[in-house]
Structure formats: structure tokens, C-alpha cells
Amino acid sequence: MKFSDYTTMKFERRGRVLNVTFNQPEKLNSFAGPSHTELSWLFYDLVEDKESDIIVLTGAGRAFSAGGDIEYMQWLHDNPAEFYRCVREAKRIVNGMLECDKPIICKVNGDAIGLGSTVAVFSDIIFAADTARFGDPHNKVALISGDGGQIMWPYLMGYARAKHYLFTGEKLSAAEAERFGLINKAMPAAELNDYVDAYADKLAAMPVQSLRWSKTTINVPLRQMAASMMDVGMAYENISSQHPDHVEAIAAFREKRKPVFNKQ
């Protein structure tokens, strides 16, 4: 795809730095339908862009990305073939981020939830406004975080902490995320843009090829983990999407009540 073909993102160049903004603020930049498909091709297009060396990801409005969409979840449940298409897209997202040899800086301007948090933590460097929160609530809707959260959260913050947050879906503040090693730094929202610009410029001034080869080498174990875990995670997510508990979770969300899950 050409960048001009993207309908849910916008692209702005600043020298050799390419700023990519998830641009559906009215939907809290959730990834559903076209936005999910575009995200699955994004990093393959970015790596082939000859006019950039550094990528900065951020979101428009008050969220980085709210992740999934409850109505889209229902539609996927009702259309299993489409869910499998999304499985393929999810694998492309993770593999694309790990294989893109350009450094990816994530500027987390607001909440990063579900797939939004996965995109954030699969980035190479993560800076967040201190008002932002991170969470992976897949389990709250009776799904597993097969989209890659189960790879990166334990890798970055340790298994004990990661299991707590992935089991419960609790959100953690940007300050907590920094303290636990999930992100690089939290800071006042008013300082975020200038800080990220300065950091991107620092990387852009470095030797391009050695920087890319450094990332490629560092990412070898991550690519190996993704290869060994993504198929398993997405298979379980596919199965869980057809489970009655997932249907109940969607219904409870719509009806603003507490879900009653099957205990068998």
C-alpha cells in the first residue's frame, strides 16, 4: 500500500523521522475492520519507505489505542471465517514489528489497551504521558491475549507481574509501567512531544545501517518466541472466541451488567 491509501492513519515527515498517527479519535483509535487490516500491512510498508530511518507511533485524541471493539468482536464471533482472517492479520502485525529493522519509537499519548498495548510494547522504545494507562483485558471478555501480549509482557516485566495483569486485565499507570520495565519512561503530557522529537533526532543522527543491524540482532530471540508462540496463542484465541463465555461477556458489556461465566 501507498501511505496515501491508508484511511485510518496519517503520516507526517520531519527530516528522516516519519510520524505515524492512528487517526480515529472518535473510536479511541481502536483496531477493528479497516484499521486492523491497515495495521497488519503498516510495518512492511514502513520498512520499504526510502525517505525515513526512524518511525514514531502515536494516537490522535485522548487515547493511543483502545484496542478492540465490542461490536466487532460480536461480528467476528458470528463470522468465524473473518476471525481467521484477523488471526492472519494479527500474526502480520507482530512479525512486521519485529522484522522492521527501523527503530520504532512509541509515543503513548493516552491509554494503550488490548492490541493497543501490544503495539506499544512491541515497539523498540516506549515513552508515555503520565496520564496514560496500559492494560490487556482480553481475559475479561473470555479471550486470551493471543495477539502477542503473552509474549512481551512477561519478557519485559517478569512472569509473576505479567500473569497478574494478563489474568485480571487490571490497568497500570505509566509510572508503574516504567517502574516494572514495561516502558522506558513516563513524563508529564506537556513534555512528551518535545522529548520524543529530541530522542528521535538523536537516533536519526546515528549510523543508519549499524542501528538497523543492532535492532535486527537484538530481536532474534523475540522473533524466535513469536514463531513458537503466535500460532498457539491465536489458535486458543480462535477457540475462545467461539466459547459461550465470550458470548456472555459481550452481552454483559452491552447490557452494562456483570457477566456470569460457565464454571465447567
mmCIF file of C-alpha atoms in Angstrom:
data_model
loop_
_atom_site.group_PDB
_atom_site.id
_atom_site.type_symbol
_atom_site.label_atom_id
_atom_site.label_comp_id
_atom_site.label_asym_id
_atom_site.label_seq_id
_atom_site.Cartn_x
_atom_site.Cartn_y
_atom_site.Cartn_z
ATOM 1 C CA MET A 1 0.000 0.000 0.000
ATOM 2 C CA LYS A 2 0.998 3.608 -0.523
ATOM 3 C CA PHE A 3 0.722 5.799 2.569
ATOM 4 C CA SER A 4 -1.920 7.807 0.711
ATOM 5 C CA ASP A 5 -4.057 4.649 0.581
ATOM 6 C CA TYR A 6 -4.345 4.431 4.371
ATOM 7 C CA THR A 7 -7.663 5.749 5.674
ATOM 8 C CA THR A 8 -7.258 5.273 9.448
ATOM 9 C CA MET A 9 -3.745 6.688 9.889
ATOM 10 C CA LYS A 10 -1.895 9.818 8.921
ATOM 11 C CA PHE A 11 1.773 10.239 8.082
ATOM 12 C CA GLU A 12 3.998 13.265 8.634
ATOM 13 C CA ARG A 13 7.676 13.587 7.825
ATOM 14 C CA ARG A 14 10.194 15.544 9.856
ATOM 15 C CA GLY A 15 13.517 15.059 8.151
ATOM 16 C CA ARG A 16 14.287 11.327 8.220
ATOM 17 C CA VAL A 17 11.748 10.758 11.002
ATOM 18 C CA LEU A 18 8.316 9.501 9.953
ATOM 19 C CA ASN A 19 5.489 10.169 12.395
ATOM 20 C CA VAL A 20 2.582 7.712 12.127
ATOM 21 C CA THR A 21 -0.640 8.679 13.913
ATOM 22 C CA PHE A 22 -3.552 6.324 14.490
ATOM 23 C CA ASN A 23 -6.248 8.720 13.393
ATOM 24 C CA GLN A 24 -9.679 7.593 14.583
ATOM 25 C CA PRO A 25 -10.040 9.637 17.774
ATOM 26 C CA GLU A 26 -13.829 9.250 17.760
ATOM 27 C CA LYS A 27 -13.252 5.482 18.159
ATOM 28 C CA LEU A 28 -10.335 5.910 20.579
ATOM 29 C CA ASN A 29 -8.166 4.550 17.756
ATOM 30 C CA SER A 30 -9.492 1.034 18.223
ATOM 31 C CA PHE A 31 -8.356 -1.591 15.730
ATOM 32 C CA ALA A 32 -11.359 -3.147 14.008
ATOM 33 C CA GLY A 33 -12.033 -3.860 10.361
ATOM 34 C CA PRO A 34 -10.078 -1.497 8.090
ATOM 35 C CA SER A 35 -7.831 -0.162 10.869
ATOM 36 C CA HIS A 36 -6.817 -3.701 11.877
ATOM 37 C CA THR A 37 -6.100 -4.595 8.251
ATOM 38 C CA GLU A 38 -4.072 -1.419 7.721
ATOM 39 C CA LEU A 39 -2.083 -2.074 10.890
ATOM 40 C CA SER A 40 -1.232 -5.543 9.588
ATOM 41 C CA TRP A 41 0.455 -4.067 6.491
ATOM 42 C CA LEU A 42 1.867 -0.912 8.088
ATOM 43 C CA PHE A 43 5.294 -2.134 9.177
ATOM 44 C CA TYR A 44 6.003 -3.842 5.856
ATOM 45 C CA ASP A 45 5.328 -0.542 4.106
ATOM 46 C CA LEU A 46 7.382 1.396 6.657
ATOM 47 C CA VAL A 47 10.462 -0.759 6.213
ATOM 48 C CA GLU A 48 10.374 -0.158 2.435
ATOM 49 C CA ASP A 49 9.982 3.624 2.771
ATOM 50 C CA LYS A 50 13.239 5.066 1.409
ATOM 51 C CA GLU A 51 12.704 8.520 2.926
ATOM 52 C CA SER A 52 12.711 7.570 6.610
ATOM 53 C CA ASP A 53 15.101 5.980 9.105
ATOM 54 C CA ILE A 54 13.144 6.375 12.377
ATOM 55 C CA ILE A 55 9.461 5.656 12.999
ATOM 56 C CA VAL A 56 7.338 7.330 15.696
ATOM 57 C CA LEU A 57 3.915 5.859 16.517
ATOM 58 C CA THR A 58 1.224 7.799 18.380
ATOM 59 C CA GLY A 59 -2.540 8.244 18.571
ATOM 60 C CA ALA A 60 -4.838 11.154 17.803
ATOM 61 C CA GLY A 61 -7.067 12.470 20.567
ATOM 62 C CA ARG A 62 -7.103 11.241 24.141
ATOM 63 C CA ALA A 63 -6.095 7.605 23.576
ATOM 64 C CA PHE A 64 -3.156 5.853 21.975
ATOM 65 C CA SER A 65 -5.468 2.954 21.171
ATOM 66 C CA ALA A 66 -8.378 1.359 23.000
ATOM 67 C CA GLY A 67 -7.553 -1.957 21.312
ATOM 68 C CA GLY A 68 -10.574 -3.966 20.195
ATOM 69 C CA ASP A 69 -14.199 -3.053 19.648
ATOM 70 C CA ILE A 70 -17.053 -4.941 21.325
ATOM 71 C CA GLU A 71 -19.371 -4.800 18.290
ATOM 72 C CA TYR A 72 -16.549 -6.030 16.079
ATOM 73 C CA MET A 73 -15.990 -8.917 18.499
ATOM 74 C CA GLN A 74 -19.626 -9.921 18.070
ATOM 75 C CA TRP A 75 -19.329 -9.703 14.294
ATOM 76 C CA LEU A 76 -16.202 -11.885 14.344
ATOM 77 C CA HIS A 77 -17.957 -14.420 16.550
ATOM 78 C CA ASP A 78 -20.813 -14.552 14.047
ATOM 79 C CA ASN A 79 -18.399 -14.844 11.116
ATOM 80 C CA PRO A 80 -15.681 -17.377 12.024
ATOM 81 C CA ALA A 81 -14.001 -17.137 8.623
ATOM 82 C CA GLU A 82 -13.456 -13.428 9.254
ATOM 83 C CA PHE A 83 -11.973 -14.218 12.655
ATOM 84 C CA TYR A 84 -9.424 -16.460 10.971
ATOM 85 C CA ARG A 85 -8.586 -13.616 8.580
ATOM 86 C CA CYS A 86 -7.942 -11.457 11.666
ATOM 87 C CA VAL A 87 -5.689 -14.197 13.022
ATOM 88 C CA ARG A 88 -3.535 -13.885 9.925
ATOM 89 C CA GLU A 89 -3.519 -10.105 10.320
ATOM 90 C CA ALA A 90 -2.512 -10.352 13.987
ATOM 91 C CA LYS A 91 0.459 -12.512 13.071
ATOM 92 C CA ARG A 92 1.476 -9.995 10.389
ATOM 93 C CA ILE A 93 1.316 -7.149 12.934
ATOM 94 C CA VAL A 94 3.664 -8.841 15.395
ATOM 95 C CA ASN A 95 6.008 -10.248 12.760
ATOM 96 C CA GLY A 96 6.044 -6.939 10.911
ATOM 97 C CA MET A 97 7.054 -5.018 14.020
ATOM 98 C CA LEU A 98 9.817 -7.473 14.894
ATOM 99 C CA GLU A 99 11.144 -7.685 11.345
ATOM 100 C CA CYS A 100 11.053 -3.951 10.614
ATOM 101 C CA ASP A 101 14.703 -3.021 11.023
ATOM 102 C CA LYS A 102 13.989 0.680 11.515
ATOM 103 C CA PRO A 103 13.811 1.754 15.181
ATOM 104 C CA ILE A 104 10.199 2.234 16.257
ATOM 105 C CA ILE A 105 9.548 4.785 18.998
ATOM 106 C CA CYS A 106 6.116 4.610 20.593
ATOM 107 C CA LYS A 107 4.744 7.924 21.865
ATOM 108 C CA VAL A 108 1.911 6.815 24.134
ATOM 109 C CA ASN A 109 -0.236 9.927 24.409
ATOM 110 C CA GLY A 110 -3.111 8.195 26.228
ATOM 111 C CA ASP A 111 -4.447 4.797 27.219
ATOM 112 C CA ALA A 112 -2.965 1.775 25.421
ATOM 113 C CA ILE A 113 -5.368 -1.122 25.892
ATOM 114 C CA GLY A 114 -5.527 -4.642 24.433
ATOM 115 C CA LEU A 115 -3.967 -4.690 20.980
ATOM 116 C CA GLY A 116 -3.052 -1.048 21.610
ATOM 117 C CA SER A 117 -0.835 -2.130 24.487
ATOM 118 C CA THR A 118 0.626 -4.918 22.351
ATOM 119 C CA VAL A 119 1.640 -2.442 19.646
ATOM 120 C CA ALA A 120 3.175 -0.219 22.305
ATOM 121 C CA VAL A 121 5.265 -2.895 23.996
ATOM 122 C CA PHE A 122 6.431 -4.442 20.717
ATOM 123 C CA SER A 123 7.929 -1.055 19.823
ATOM 124 C CA ASP A 124 11.643 -0.597 20.454
ATOM 125 C CA ILE A 125 11.441 2.462 22.701
ATOM 126 C CA ILE A 126 8.309 3.462 24.605
ATOM 127 C CA PHE A 127 7.679 6.893 26.131
ATOM 128 C CA ALA A 128 4.326 7.679 27.728
ATOM 129 C CA ALA A 129 2.398 10.610 29.128
ATOM 130 C CA ASP A 130 1.985 10.158 32.877
ATOM 131 C CA THR A 131 -1.795 10.188 32.358
ATOM 132 C CA ALA A 132 -1.662 7.099 30.135
ATOM 133 C CA ARG A 133 -2.603 3.626 31.314
ATOM 134 C CA PHE A 134 -1.694 0.193 29.989
ATOM 135 C CA GLY A 135 -3.883 -2.882 30.119
ATOM 136 C CA ASP A 136 -4.627 -6.147 28.370
ATOM 137 C CA PRO A 137 -8.237 -7.064 29.264
ATOM 138 C CA HIS A 138 -8.663 -9.972 26.835
ATOM 139 C CA ASN A 139 -9.447 -12.333 29.703
ATOM 140 C CA LYS A 140 -12.267 -10.059 30.865
ATOM 141 C CA VAL A 141 -14.094 -10.803 27.631
ATOM 142 C CA ALA A 142 -13.212 -14.523 27.809
ATOM 143 C CA LEU A 143 -10.469 -14.331 25.172
ATOM 144 C CA ILE A 144 -6.750 -14.928 25.534
ATOM 145 C CA SER A 145 -4.203 -12.320 24.528
ATOM 146 C CA GLY A 146 -3.079 -14.356 21.544
ATOM 147 C CA ASP A 147 -2.147 -11.194 19.625
ATOM 148 C CA GLY A 148 1.257 -11.126 21.294
ATOM 149 C CA GLY A 149 0.683 -9.667 24.746
ATOM 150 C CA GLN A 150 1.589 -13.005 26.278
ATOM 151 C CA ILE A 151 4.990 -12.779 24.621
ATOM 152 C CA MET A 152 6.094 -9.256 25.514
ATOM 153 C CA TRP A 153 4.530 -8.564 28.898
ATOM 154 C CA PRO A 154 6.375 -11.442 30.660
ATOM 155 C CA TYR A 155 9.561 -10.732 28.683
ATOM 156 C CA LEU A 156 9.642 -7.098 29.807
ATOM 157 C CA MET A 157 8.228 -7.128 33.343
ATOM 158 C CA GLY A 158 8.700 -10.712 34.525
ATOM 159 C CA TYR A 159 6.297 -13.611 34.614
ATOM 160 C CA ALA A 160 4.813 -13.066 38.068
ATOM 161 C CA ARG A 161 3.741 -9.477 37.387
ATOM 162 C CA ALA A 162 2.700 -10.218 33.813
ATOM 163 C CA LYS A 163 0.479 -13.116 34.856
ATOM 164 C CA HIS A 164 -1.302 -10.884 37.354
ATOM 165 C CA TYR A 165 -2.089 -8.200 34.770
ATOM 166 C CA LEU A 166 -2.925 -10.642 31.971
ATOM 167 C CA PHE A 167 -5.159 -12.738 34.237
ATOM 168 C CA THR A 168 -7.057 -9.819 35.784
ATOM 169 C CA GLY A 169 -6.985 -7.252 32.991
ATOM 170 C CA GLU A 170 -6.146 -4.558 35.542
ATOM 171 C CA LYS A 171 -4.714 -1.346 34.128
ATOM 172 C CA LEU A 172 -1.420 0.054 35.343
ATOM 173 C CA SER A 173 -0.333 3.671 35.229
ATOM 174 C CA ALA A 174 2.509 4.889 33.050
ATOM 175 C CA ALA A 175 4.604 5.407 36.195
ATOM 176 C CA GLU A 176 4.001 1.795 37.245
ATOM 177 C CA ALA A 177 4.755 0.608 33.722
ATOM 178 C CA GLU A 178 8.087 2.423 33.869
ATOM 179 C CA ARG A 179 8.884 1.026 37.310
ATOM 180 C CA PHE A 180 8.113 -2.525 36.170
ATOM 181 C CA GLY A 181 10.178 -2.212 32.981
ATOM 182 C CA LEU A 182 7.240 -2.343 30.557
ATOM 183 C CA ILE A 183 8.131 1.064 29.086
ATOM 184 C CA ASN A 184 11.229 3.278 29.020
ATOM 185 C CA LYS A 185 9.921 6.460 30.601
ATOM 186 C CA ALA A 186 6.782 8.245 31.806
ATOM 187 C CA MET A 187 6.619 12.031 31.859
ATOM 188 C CA PRO A 188 4.160 14.949 32.031
ATOM 189 C CA ALA A 189 1.977 15.003 28.933
ATOM 190 C CA ALA A 190 3.069 18.560 28.111
ATOM 191 C CA GLU A 191 6.688 17.376 27.750
ATOM 192 C CA LEU A 192 6.048 14.278 25.656
ATOM 193 C CA ASN A 193 6.178 15.712 22.124
ATOM 194 C CA ASP A 194 9.413 17.648 22.585
ATOM 195 C CA TYR A 195 11.064 14.764 24.399
ATOM 196 C CA VAL A 196 10.193 12.252 21.689
ATOM 197 C CA ASP A 197 11.268 14.629 18.917
ATOM 198 C CA ALA A 198 14.659 15.104 20.591
ATOM 199 C CA TYR A 199 15.095 11.367 21.107
ATOM 200 C CA ALA A 200 14.106 10.594 17.511
ATOM 201 C CA ASP A 201 16.616 13.182 16.295
ATOM 202 C CA LYS A 202 19.312 11.553 18.441
ATOM 203 C CA LEU A 203 18.686 8.205 16.768
ATOM 204 C CA ALA A 204 18.368 9.763 13.314
ATOM 205 C CA ALA A 205 21.867 11.252 13.712
ATOM 206 C CA MET A 206 23.393 7.819 14.298
ATOM 207 C CA PRO A 207 24.801 5.494 11.616
ATOM 208 C CA VAL A 208 21.767 4.067 9.832
ATOM 209 C CA GLN A 209 22.954 0.573 8.966
ATOM 210 C CA SER A 210 24.608 -0.280 12.288
ATOM 211 C CA LEU A 211 21.480 0.919 14.088
ATOM 212 C CA ARG A 212 19.284 -1.308 11.941
ATOM 213 C CA TRP A 213 21.600 -4.300 12.291
ATOM 214 C CA SER A 214 21.712 -3.770 16.059
ATOM 215 C CA LYS A 215 17.921 -3.938 16.212
ATOM 216 C CA THR A 216 17.847 -6.998 13.961
ATOM 217 C CA THR A 217 20.330 -8.810 16.202
ATOM 218 C CA ILE A 218 18.624 -7.827 19.460
ATOM 219 C CA ASN A 219 15.270 -9.011 18.079
ATOM 220 C CA VAL A 220 16.466 -12.538 17.222
ATOM 221 C CA PRO A 221 15.124 -14.125 20.463
ATOM 222 C CA LEU A 222 11.890 -12.125 20.162
ATOM 223 C CA ARG A 223 11.338 -13.407 16.637
ATOM 224 C CA GLN A 224 12.025 -16.920 17.862
ATOM 225 C CA MET A 225 9.495 -16.535 20.670
ATOM 226 C CA ALA A 226 6.914 -15.118 18.288
ATOM 227 C CA ALA A 227 7.458 -18.036 15.919
ATOM 228 C CA SER A 228 6.934 -20.521 18.743
ATOM 229 C CA MET A 229 4.003 -18.789 20.474
ATOM 230 C CA MET A 230 1.871 -16.860 17.989
ATOM 231 C CA ASP A 231 0.243 -19.872 16.337
ATOM 232 C CA VAL A 232 -0.586 -21.375 19.725
ATOM 233 C CA GLY A 233 -1.896 -18.089 21.126
ATOM 234 C CA MET A 234 -4.010 -17.268 18.091
ATOM 235 C CA ALA A 235 -5.379 -20.825 17.953
ATOM 236 C CA TYR A 236 -6.528 -20.550 21.561
ATOM 237 C CA GLU A 237 -7.948 -17.092 20.885
ATOM 238 C CA ASN A 238 -9.869 -18.513 17.933
ATOM 239 C CA ILE A 239 -11.268 -21.297 20.129
ATOM 240 C CA SER A 240 -12.114 -18.926 22.961
ATOM 241 C CA SER A 241 -13.955 -16.601 20.545
ATOM 242 C CA GLN A 242 -16.497 -19.383 19.967
ATOM 243 C CA HIS A 243 -16.905 -20.267 23.649
ATOM 244 C CA PRO A 244 -20.207 -19.374 25.403
ATOM 245 C CA ASP A 245 -18.245 -17.322 27.941
ATOM 246 C CA HIS A 246 -17.185 -14.917 25.200
ATOM 247 C CA VAL A 247 -20.783 -14.522 24.050
ATOM 248 C CA GLU A 248 -21.809 -13.863 27.657
ATOM 249 C CA ALA A 249 -19.036 -11.290 28.119
ATOM 250 C CA ILE A 250 -20.195 -9.372 25.029
ATOM 251 C CA ALA A 251 -23.829 -9.480 26.167
ATOM 252 C CA ALA A 252 -22.916 -8.313 29.672
ATOM 253 C CA PHE A 253 -20.899 -5.412 28.282
ATOM 254 C CA ARG A 254 -23.833 -4.321 26.124
ATOM 255 C CA GLU A 255 -26.306 -4.671 28.987
ATOM 256 C CA LYS A 256 -23.982 -2.978 31.493
ATOM 257 C CA ARG A 257 -24.077 -5.857 33.948
ATOM 258 C CA LYS A 258 -21.647 -8.305 35.493
ATOM 259 C CA PRO A 259 -21.098 -11.401 33.326
ATOM 260 C CA VAL A 260 -21.964 -14.874 34.602
ATOM 261 C CA PHE A 261 -19.367 -17.279 33.272
ATOM 262 C CA ASN A 262 -19.649 -21.035 32.817
ATOM 263 C CA LYS A 263 -17.603 -22.817 35.511
ATOM 264 C CA GLN A 264 -17.346 -26.134 33.683
#
